[in-house]
Amino acid sequence: MQCTDLMKSCFHGYNEFSPHRMLSLKILKKYPNRRIYDTETSTFLTLPDVHRLVTDRVSFQVVHSKTGKDLTRSILLQIISELEEEGRQSLLTNRILEELIRFYGDRMVGLMAPWFEQQILQYLAAQDMLKSKFMTTLSKPYSTPEKMLRQMMEQYRAVLGQNSSSTNEPDV
């Protein structure tokens, strides 16, 4: 699947290959004692601190302090596991996990990872667009509920392609 310019602009903040992300990669070192060290701030971090980096969209990589092996995925999976242990609703149901495990034996796994990522990025972009439109709609002041309903009906008719000046308006 190929991204259009419109889709790329919708993914702002989600594209892991953006130049800004590559320039501002924070390196975290994981030590054998299970502690995670932020090389930029010279402080130790807890998993909730790393979770905060994720939610703040800070780009980072976790590497083993001695071998340099990339441990980012295992830390991210650990955060998900701990969130679910805290009682947060599970996004990865048993069925989804079972299907993902089955993909690991399939030759298509190399194609599935980018496809899954693209689907999630599209979902997040659409969600952001809907939130933005919803907030714009709610921020418009209406002097009366009748004016609000009339405006909503005009928008509805515009979506349907009907003329808003028709004489058969519903009672408000």
Coordinates of C-alpha atoms in Angstrom, one line a residue:
M1 CA 0.0 0.0 0.0
Q2 CA 1.3 3.4 -0.9
C3 CA 0.9 6.6 1.2
T4 CA -0.5 9.7 -0.4
D5 CA 0.7 13.2 0.6
L6 CA -2.7 13.6 2.4
M7 CA -2.1 10.4 4.4
K8 CA 1.4 11.4 5.2
S9 CA 0.2 14.8 6.6
C10 CA -2.4 12.9 8.7
F11 CA 0.3 10.7 10.2
H12 CA 2.2 13.7 11.6
G13 CA 3.6 12.6 14.9
Y14 CA 3.1 8.9 14.1
N15 CA 5.8 8.3 11.4
E16 CA 8.8 6.7 13.0
F17 CA 10.9 7.5 10.0
S18 CA 10.4 11.3 10.1
P19 CA 13.7 13.3 10.1
H20 CA 12.8 14.9 13.5
R21 CA 12.5 11.5 15.1
M22 CA 15.8 10.3 13.9
L23 CA 17.6 13.5 15.1
S24 CA 16.2 13.4 18.6
L25 CA 16.6 9.8 19.5
K26 CA 17.1 9.4 23.3
I27 CA 19.4 6.5 24.3
L28 CA 18.5 4.6 27.4
K29 CA 20.8 1.9 28.8
K30 CA 19.5 -1.1 30.6
Y31 CA 21.9 -2.5 33.2
P32 CA 22.0 -6.1 34.4
N33 CA 20.5 -5.0 37.7
R34 CA 17.3 -4.2 35.7
R35 CA 17.8 -0.4 36.0
I36 CA 17.3 1.8 33.0
Y37 CA 19.6 4.8 32.7
D38 CA 18.9 7.9 30.6
T39 CA 22.2 8.9 29.1
E40 CA 20.9 12.4 28.2
T41 CA 19.8 13.4 31.8
S42 CA 22.2 11.1 33.7
T43 CA 19.3 9.7 35.7
F44 CA 17.8 6.3 36.3
L45 CA 14.3 5.7 35.1
T46 CA 11.5 3.5 36.2
L47 CA 9.0 1.8 33.8
P48 CA 6.4 4.4 34.5
D49 CA 9.0 7.0 33.4
V50 CA 9.6 5.1 30.2
H51 CA 5.8 4.9 29.8
R52 CA 5.6 8.7 30.1
L53 CA 8.2 9.0 27.3
V54 CA 6.0 6.9 25.1
T55 CA 2.9 8.9 25.8
D56 CA 4.8 12.2 25.3
R57 CA 6.0 10.8 21.9
V58 CA 9.7 11.0 22.8
S59 CA 11.7 8.9 20.5
F60 CA 14.0 6.5 22.4
Q61 CA 16.0 3.3 22.1
V62 CA 16.8 1.0 25.0
V63 CA 20.1 -0.8 24.7
H64 CA 21.9 -3.3 26.9
S65 CA 24.6 -1.5 28.8
K66 CA 27.4 -4.0 27.9
T67 CA 26.4 -5.6 24.6
G68 CA 24.6 -2.7 23.0
K69 CA 21.8 -5.1 22.0
D70 CA 18.5 -3.3 21.3
L71 CA 16.0 -4.0 24.1
T72 CA 13.4 -1.5 23.2
R73 CA 10.7 -4.0 22.2
S74 CA 11.1 -6.1 25.4
I75 CA 10.8 -2.9 27.5
L76 CA 7.7 -1.8 25.6
L77 CA 6.1 -5.3 26.0
Q78 CA 6.9 -5.1 29.7
I79 CA 5.1 -1.8 30.0
I80 CA 2.0 -3.2 28.2
S81 CA 2.1 -6.3 30.6
E82 CA 2.4 -4.1 33.7
L83 CA -0.5 -1.8 32.5
E84 CA -2.7 -4.8 32.1
E85 CA -1.7 -6.1 35.5
E86 CA -2.8 -2.8 37.0
G87 CA -6.2 -3.5 35.6
R88 CA -6.1 -1.4 32.5
Q89 CA -8.3 -2.7 29.7
S90 CA -6.4 -5.1 27.4
L91 CA -5.9 -4.0 23.8
L92 CA -4.3 -7.3 22.9
T93 CA -6.9 -9.9 23.5
N94 CA -6.1 -13.5 23.8
R95 CA -7.4 -14.1 20.3
I96 CA -5.2 -11.3 18.8
L97 CA -2.2 -12.7 20.7
E98 CA -2.9 -16.2 19.4
E99 CA -3.1 -15.0 15.8
L100 CA 0.0 -12.9 16.1
I101 CA 1.9 -16.0 17.4
R102 CA 0.6 -18.0 14.5
F103 CA 2.1 -15.4 12.1
Y104 CA 5.6 -16.1 13.4
G105 CA 5.6 -19.4 11.6
D106 CA 4.3 -18.0 8.4
R107 CA 6.4 -16.7 5.5
M108 CA 4.2 -13.7 5.3
V109 CA 5.3 -12.3 8.6
G110 CA 7.8 -9.9 6.9
L111 CA 4.9 -8.4 5.0
M112 CA 2.5 -8.3 7.9
A113 CA 4.5 -6.1 10.3
P114 CA 4.5 -3.1 8.0
W115 CA 0.9 -3.7 7.1
F116 CA -0.2 -3.8 10.7
E117 CA 1.8 -0.7 11.5
Q118 CA 0.2 1.1 8.5
Q119 CA -3.3 0.1 9.7
I120 CA -2.7 1.4 13.2
L121 CA -1.2 4.7 11.9
Q122 CA -4.2 5.2 9.7
Y123 CA -6.5 4.5 12.6
L124 CA -4.6 7.0 14.8
A125 CA -4.7 9.7 12.1
A126 CA -8.4 9.2 11.6
Q127 CA -9.0 9.3 15.3
D128 CA -7.1 12.6 15.6
M129 CA -9.0 14.1 12.7
L130 CA -12.3 13.1 14.3
K131 CA -11.3 14.6 17.6
S132 CA -10.3 17.8 16.0
K133 CA -13.6 18.1 14.1
F134 CA -15.5 17.2 17.2
M135 CA -13.7 19.9 19.2
T136 CA -14.2 22.5 16.5
T137 CA -18.0 21.7 16.4
L138 CA -18.3 21.9 20.1
S139 CA -16.4 25.2 20.3
K140 CA -19.0 27.0 18.1
P141 CA -21.3 29.1 20.2
Y142 CA -25.0 28.7 19.7
S143 CA -27.4 31.2 21.3
T144 CA -30.2 28.7 21.5
P145 CA -30.7 25.0 21.2
E146 CA -33.0 25.6 18.2
K147 CA -30.1 27.4 16.3
M148 CA -27.8 24.5 17.2
L149 CA -30.3 21.9 15.8
R150 CA -30.9 24.1 12.7
Q151 CA -27.2 24.3 12.1
M152 CA -26.8 20.5 12.5
M153 CA -29.6 19.9 10.0
E154 CA -28.0 22.2 7.5
Q155 CA -24.7 20.3 7.9
Y156 CA -26.6 17.0 7.6
R157 CA -28.3 18.2 4.4
A158 CA -24.9 19.3 3.0
V159 CA -23.6 15.9 3.5
L160 CA -26.5 14.4 1.7
G161 CA -26.2 17.0 -1.1
Q162 CA -29.6 18.5 -0.4
N163 CA -30.3 22.2 -0.7
S164 CA -30.5 23.7 2.8
S165 CA -33.1 26.3 1.7
S166 CA -35.8 23.7 1.0
T167 CA -39.2 24.5 2.3
N168 CA -39.9 21.2 4.1
E169 CA -37.7 21.8 7.2
P170 CA -38.5 19.6 10.2
D171 CA -39.9 21.2 13.3
V172 CA -37.2 22.2 15.8

